Amino acid sequence: MNIIDDLKWRGAINQQTDAEGLKEIVKEKKIGLYAGIDPTGDSMHVGHLIPFMILKRFQLAGYRPYILIGGATGSIGDPSGKKSERTLQTMEQVEHNQQCLTKQMEGLFGKDGSFNIVNNYDWLSKLSLIDFLRDYGKSFNVNTMLNKEIVSSRLETGISYTEFTYQILQGIDFANLFKAHDVQLEIGGSDQWGNITGGIELIHKLHGSDAKAFGLTIPLMLKADGTKFGKTEGGAVWLDPEKTSPYEFYQFWINTDDRDVIKYLKYFTFLSHEEIEDLADKVKNEPYKREAQRRLAEAVTEFVHGKDAVLEAENITKALFSGDIKQLTTSEVEQGLKNMPSMEVTNEKKNIIEWLCDDTKIEPSRRQAREDVKNGAVRINGDKVTDVDFVIDPNAYFDGKFVVVRRGKKRYFLAKVK
C-alpha cells in the first residue's frame, strides 16, 4: 500500500498542498522529509508525538526523515495561539533543552543512521540582517503574512516584529533543507499550514515554480468528549520518565475511552490494519475486556520507554488491582503510588492503632482504627492485619523507604519513611 494511502486510512492527513503530486513522488523515490520542534522545554509530551509518528512511518518505509530542532527559532519564540508573547529563554536554557530533545529523538528513531537531526541555528545564525532582508524579506508579502491565521488572531492584542517574522524563518528552514539535503516534504500540525505554504512559495521563488516541494498537515487531535488530547488532571503526559513515570504513561493509554481507542491505535501504533480491525470488533462486541486499550498501552509504552517499562507497568497494575503488592520493587512502589495520598513517618516501630491515627492520620480516630483493623479492612504492605496489638516496623519492607497501607478495597496510602 502506498504510504499516503496508509496515512489516510489512519486518519493522519488534514491538508496537502498537492495530494496527487506527493502521492506520485513517494512512488518514484525515497524522498527526504522533515518535521520540526523548538526547544522551548526539556521534554516532549504526547501531543508532540503526533507529527513525529508520521515521520517514523516514513522512516520504517525506507524514506529519509530529518528532525529539525529549532535552536534559533526556539530562542525567539513562535506566535502561539495564546494572546501574549512568549517569554524569551536564555541561550543556555535553549541549549540544555536541545540536548534533552535530541536524546529523546534518538530513543524514538534509533541511532542506525536512518534519520538525521539538524539544528536551524547552524544556518540562521550566519545570516546578517542585510542578507535576511535582501535574500528572503523581498520574497514575503506583508499582506499575505498578516492573513496567516496564527498572525491574524493576534492583531487585536498585538504581536511583536520578532514573532511576526517567525514564518519567514520557518520558510528559510524548508528552503535550506530542500537545497542542502533534497528534503521535499514538510510535515506539521494544522496550525502550521500557513508557515508550510510560505516555505514552499519561497522554494518556488528561489528555484523555480517547477521545484517539487510539498506540505502535509495532520488533524487537530481531540478526544471524543471534545477536550484536548494529551491532557490529564495532573497536567501534560511527558515522555521524560522523571516527569511522567512509565507506569503513569501506561495508565494514560490504558484509560482511553472506547470511542477514542481505535483512532489512537491507528495513529500511535505500528500495528497492522488487520490487527487494528480485529481490535475494533472486540471494542464493539466485548468492550468490557478492554483488549484494545491494553494493546494500545503496551505498544506506545514500548515505543517510548522500551519492553522492560511495559513489563514493569503491567506488574504494578496487576499488583495494585489484586492488592498483592509485596511482589513490587521499591522503584515500582514509588511509581505506582506516586499520586496516592502520602505522608512522612519516622522509622520508629509503633502500635498499628497509634500509627494509623496519630502518625499518619489515615484513620480519623483510634476507635475507627480499631474497628477497621478488627474487621480486616486494613492491609500493611499487602498483608491483612486484624490484631490491634500489631506493631508496624517501617524498616521491614521496600528497603525501609515506604510503608504501603490499603484501607478498604481500593484506597491506598503511601507512608514515606524519613
XYZ file of C-alpha atoms in Angstrom:
418
model
C 0.000 0.000 0.000
C 1.247 3.498 -0.850
C 2.301 5.244 2.366
C -0.062 8.153 1.627
C -2.976 5.713 1.387
C -1.905 4.198 4.698
C -1.832 7.635 6.325
C -5.342 8.339 5.008
C -6.606 5.045 6.455
C -5.116 6.016 9.788
C -6.839 9.415 9.705
C -3.467 11.150 9.818
C -3.880 13.662 6.972
C -5.601 17.018 7.304
C -4.328 19.129 4.384
C -1.917 18.626 1.485
C -0.530 21.258 -0.841
C -0.519 18.858 -3.813
C -2.051 15.492 -2.950
C -1.582 13.856 -6.364
C 1.939 15.189 -6.798
C 3.013 13.919 -3.372
C 1.456 10.501 -3.940
C 3.343 10.176 -7.224
C 6.712 11.302 -5.929
C 6.695 8.913 -2.962
C 6.171 6.118 -5.505
C 9.084 7.325 -7.617
C 11.752 7.884 -4.934
C 12.556 7.689 -1.249
C 12.214 11.413 -0.618
C 13.590 13.406 2.261
C 11.045 14.915 4.621
C 11.096 16.779 7.906
C 9.190 17.913 10.941
C 10.419 20.467 13.434
C 10.245 21.174 17.129
C 11.506 24.184 19.051
C 13.420 23.518 22.289
C 11.019 25.519 24.459
C 11.104 22.756 27.081
C 13.388 19.906 28.117
C 10.913 17.151 27.219
C 8.248 16.382 24.678
C 4.758 15.429 25.792
C 2.415 13.028 23.988
C 0.924 15.880 21.956
C 4.355 16.480 20.405
C 4.428 12.857 19.245
C 1.727 13.467 16.650
C 3.838 14.730 13.695
C 6.782 12.528 14.631
C 4.640 9.389 14.413
C 4.155 10.278 10.732
C 7.893 10.815 10.350
C 8.531 7.423 11.974
C 6.200 5.723 9.494
C 8.166 7.212 6.611
C 11.407 6.060 8.263
C 10.109 2.474 8.578
C 9.099 2.581 4.906
C 12.650 3.484 3.887
C 12.343 7.243 3.351
C 14.826 9.851 4.657
C 13.433 11.673 7.710
C 15.020 14.814 9.112
C 14.181 16.155 12.549
C 14.735 19.863 12.887
C 15.360 21.141 16.399
C 14.954 24.900 16.325
C 17.934 26.218 18.223
C 17.435 29.592 16.503
C 13.649 29.772 16.303
C 13.352 28.399 19.827
C 15.427 31.279 21.123
C 12.944 33.885 19.814
C 9.606 32.046 20.114
C 6.818 31.413 17.648
C 3.451 33.180 17.798
C 1.400 30.679 19.757
C -2.380 30.554 19.834
C -2.252 32.429 23.133
C -2.816 36.157 23.194
C 0.519 37.047 24.767
C 4.135 36.961 23.689
C 6.338 34.059 24.644
C 8.933 34.677 27.334
C 12.410 34.563 25.810
C 14.674 31.847 27.186
C 18.396 32.184 27.795
C 20.649 30.574 25.210
C 21.933 28.281 27.969
C 18.403 27.003 28.586
C 17.782 26.574 24.857
C 20.999 24.554 24.576
C 20.028 22.361 27.536
C 16.568 21.741 26.094
C 18.051 20.959 22.706
C 20.298 18.272 24.200
C 17.347 16.717 26.054
C 15.138 16.651 22.947
C 17.969 15.193 20.873
C 18.282 12.320 23.353
C 14.529 11.688 23.219
C 14.527 11.697 19.415
C 17.380 9.201 19.335
C 15.331 6.979 21.632
C 12.372 7.100 19.242
C 14.202 6.955 15.918
C 17.306 4.938 16.814
C 20.982 5.527 16.132
C 21.376 3.460 12.973
C 21.847 6.390 10.609
C 18.379 6.076 9.048
C 17.408 9.574 10.166
C 19.118 12.898 10.733
C 18.826 15.607 13.375
C 19.566 19.156 12.233
C 19.585 22.466 14.082
C 18.436 25.634 12.325
C 20.844 27.661 14.455
C 23.563 26.302 12.161
C 22.304 28.368 9.212
C 20.063 31.084 10.653
C 22.785 32.327 12.999
C 25.010 33.010 9.988
C 22.512 35.342 8.304
C 23.283 39.030 8.544
C 20.367 41.451 8.765
C 21.124 42.725 5.265
C 21.226 39.181 3.845
C 17.979 38.362 5.618
C 16.209 41.358 4.106
C 17.736 41.128 0.607
C 17.665 37.367 0.095
C 14.444 36.485 1.884
C 12.488 39.534 3.020
C 11.814 40.501 -0.590
C 10.092 37.161 -1.171
C 7.431 37.615 1.513
C 4.398 39.844 1.031
C 3.306 41.609 4.223
C -0.381 41.380 3.296
C -0.065 37.618 2.899
C 1.820 37.349 6.182
C -0.885 39.323 8.007
C -3.549 36.981 6.704
C -1.913 33.884 8.186
C -4.296 32.616 10.858
C -1.654 32.431 13.581
C -0.848 36.127 12.965
C -4.329 37.478 12.254
C -5.595 36.021 15.528
C -3.059 38.173 17.358
C -3.589 41.504 15.598
C -6.208 42.740 18.046
C -3.964 42.281 21.081
C -0.715 42.930 19.226
C 2.243 40.917 18.019
C 5.935 41.815 18.094
C 8.038 42.031 14.956
C 10.080 39.134 16.330
C 7.157 36.728 16.413
C 5.723 38.198 13.196
C 8.881 37.193 11.287
C 8.876 33.632 12.628
C 7.096 32.436 9.481
C 9.966 33.744 7.358
C 12.498 31.824 9.432
C 10.470 28.616 9.103
C 10.303 29.196 5.354
C 14.101 29.599 5.259
C 14.416 26.281 7.113
C 12.446 24.415 4.442
C 14.345 26.161 1.647
C 17.695 25.303 3.247
C 16.820 21.643 3.748
C 15.439 21.474 0.202
C 18.704 22.783 -1.246
C 21.192 21.074 1.072
C 19.535 17.688 1.615
C 16.881 17.338 -1.113
C 14.118 17.479 1.501
C 10.862 17.828 -0.420
C 8.145 17.418 2.219
C 7.415 19.311 5.429
C 5.028 17.819 7.998
C 3.372 19.834 10.745
C 0.257 20.420 12.789
C -2.786 22.041 11.271
C -1.752 25.364 12.835
C 1.443 25.263 10.743
C -0.295 25.327 7.357
C 0.455 28.980 6.684
C 4.128 28.608 7.596
C 4.490 25.457 5.481
C 2.929 27.037 2.398
C 5.136 30.085 2.937
C 8.196 27.838 2.771
C 7.002 26.208 -0.436
C 6.384 29.622 -2.022
C 9.919 30.651 -1.043
C 11.356 27.489 -2.630
C 9.455 28.233 -5.848
C 10.785 31.799 -5.932
C 14.364 30.639 -5.314
C 14.388 27.514 -7.500
C 11.578 27.971 -9.999
C 7.874 27.177 -9.980
C 8.506 23.583 -11.096
C 10.535 22.786 -7.958
C 8.871 19.817 -6.271
C 8.174 20.769 -2.670
C 5.176 19.587 -0.688
C 3.388 20.219 2.580
C 1.220 17.955 4.701
C -0.560 18.784 7.930
C -2.136 16.490 10.469
C -5.562 16.867 12.066
C -6.052 18.518 15.424
C -6.266 15.643 17.889
C -9.319 15.924 20.122
C -10.827 13.359 22.447
C -14.378 12.119 21.892
C -15.648 14.476 24.598
C -14.196 17.458 22.717
C -11.299 18.126 25.090
C -7.677 18.415 24.026
C -5.740 15.199 23.599
C -2.790 14.575 25.930
C -4.030 16.481 28.958
C -4.960 14.911 32.291
C -5.979 16.293 35.653
C -2.315 16.188 36.597
C -1.253 18.133 33.508
C 0.660 17.060 30.417
C 1.788 13.474 29.859
C 5.534 13.770 29.322
C 7.936 11.447 27.531
C 10.595 12.122 30.176
C 10.243 9.282 32.741
C 11.245 11.679 35.507
C 8.237 13.882 34.727
C 5.749 11.121 33.901
C 6.743 7.655 35.093
C 6.395 4.744 32.645
C 3.579 3.403 34.851
C 1.680 6.716 34.646
C 2.380 6.804 30.905
C 0.953 3.281 30.532
C -2.080 4.191 32.628
C -2.786 7.222 30.432
C -3.196 4.978 27.389
C -4.967 2.093 29.103
C -7.628 4.506 30.391
C -8.519 5.600 26.848
C -12.224 5.998 26.139
C -13.766 3.254 23.964
C -14.725 5.981 21.486
C -11.086 7.004 21.014
C -9.097 3.794 21.289
C -9.240 2.673 17.644
C -8.325 6.168 16.457
C -5.293 6.102 18.755
C -4.328 2.577 17.688
C -4.291 3.741 14.071
C -2.313 6.840 14.872
C 0.100 5.940 17.664
C 0.963 2.310 16.921
C 2.520 0.384 14.066
C 0.059 -2.480 14.296
C -1.259 -3.894 11.026
C -4.604 -2.916 9.551
C -5.843 -6.455 10.222
C -4.954 -6.414 13.931
C -6.497 -2.985 14.442
C -9.690 -4.009 12.665
C -9.851 -7.137 14.837
C -9.478 -4.982 17.948
C -12.208 -2.680 16.634
C -14.572 -5.671 16.527
C -13.649 -6.516 20.116
C -14.368 -2.956 21.251
C -17.780 -3.252 19.613
C -18.655 -6.723 20.859
C -16.637 -7.164 24.069
C -15.801 -3.672 25.339
C -15.620 -4.850 28.966
C -12.457 -6.836 28.190
C -10.633 -3.637 27.152
C -8.258 -5.593 24.929
C -7.793 -2.645 22.574
C -6.766 -0.374 25.455
C -4.244 -2.922 26.733
C -2.743 -3.348 23.279
C -2.556 0.420 22.847
C -0.849 0.916 26.218
C 1.637 -1.881 25.518
C 2.541 -0.618 22.041
C 3.001 3.075 22.829
C 4.803 2.472 26.140
C 7.204 0.080 24.423
C 7.835 2.578 21.622
C 8.661 5.388 24.054
C 10.162 3.562 27.060
C 11.029 0.024 25.929
C 9.819 -3.512 26.706
C 11.070 -3.541 30.303
C 8.956 -0.481 31.088
C 5.861 -2.273 29.770
C 6.506 -5.296 31.989
C 7.087 -3.029 34.974
C 3.877 -1.059 34.329
C 1.860 -4.247 33.908
C 3.344 -5.676 37.111
C 2.403 -2.558 39.081
C -1.104 -2.521 37.591
C -1.695 -6.171 38.459
C -0.337 -5.795 41.997
C -2.411 -2.718 42.814
C -5.565 -4.326 41.445
C -5.089 -7.572 43.380
C -3.637 -5.968 46.494
C -0.598 -8.268 46.361
C 1.990 -5.513 46.486
C 4.748 -7.496 48.207
C 6.000 -8.582 44.793
C 6.742 -4.961 43.833
C 10.190 -3.425 43.974
C 10.837 -0.191 45.840
C 11.004 1.642 42.496
C 7.694 0.154 41.390
C 6.021 1.193 44.649
C 7.275 4.731 44.129
C 5.903 4.776 40.577
C 2.603 3.093 41.292
C 1.659 5.105 44.352
C 3.178 8.389 43.294
C -0.193 10.125 43.140
C -1.788 8.387 46.105
C -2.270 10.243 49.433
C 1.087 10.283 51.187
C 2.705 11.383 54.427
C 6.053 11.208 56.164
C 6.750 8.928 59.128
C 9.759 8.075 61.276
C 11.417 4.655 61.193
C 10.285 4.013 64.783
C 8.311 0.830 65.454
C 4.782 1.601 66.680
C 1.465 0.023 67.549
C -0.776 -0.057 64.480
C -3.659 1.854 66.089
C -1.427 4.671 67.273
C 0.399 4.751 63.937
C -2.774 4.843 61.814
C -4.413 7.538 63.893
C -1.655 9.752 65.303
C 1.322 9.352 62.980
C -0.322 9.140 59.558
C -3.884 10.453 60.139
C -5.108 7.643 57.837
C -7.770 6.894 60.436
C -9.842 9.745 61.920
C -9.870 8.238 65.431
C -8.477 5.352 67.460
C -11.949 3.905 67.780
C -12.338 3.832 63.986
C -8.812 2.437 63.612
C -9.555 -0.452 65.992
C -12.831 -1.171 64.211
C -11.230 -1.233 60.756
C -8.357 -3.445 61.903
C -10.664 -5.940 63.632
C -12.876 -6.085 60.517
C -9.914 -6.850 58.257
C -10.217 -3.577 56.359
C -6.537 -2.662 56.771
C -3.570 -4.135 54.914
C 0.018 -3.191 55.682
C 2.478 -3.820 52.850
C 0.000 -6.257 51.303
C -0.760 -8.266 54.464
C -4.150 -8.133 56.158
C -3.802 -7.090 59.797
C -6.588 -7.964 62.298
C -4.594 -7.773 65.524
C -4.980 -4.393 67.295
C -1.663 -5.089 69.078
C 0.235 -5.474 65.807
C 3.480 -3.451 65.683
C 4.421 -1.699 62.454
C 8.094 -1.819 61.532
C 8.774 0.845 58.854
C 12.100 -0.846 58.039
C 10.540 -4.206 57.200
C 9.735 -3.709 53.519
C 10.743 -1.762 50.421
C 14.285 -1.045 51.563
C 12.959 0.767 54.623
C 11.707 3.629 52.441
C 7.940 3.047 52.372
C 5.028 1.601 54.254
C 2.049 0.915 51.991
C -1.394 0.936 53.573
C -4.586 -0.214 51.911
C -7.787 0.761 53.693
C -10.856 -0.915 52.296
C -10.804 -2.397 48.792
C -9.219 0.428 46.805
C -7.824 3.255 48.973
C -4.039 3.233 49.085
C -1.761 5.430 51.212
C 1.990 5.789 50.921
C 3.937 6.482 54.114
C 7.434 7.729 53.294
C 9.989 6.846 55.918
C 12.247 9.731 56.905
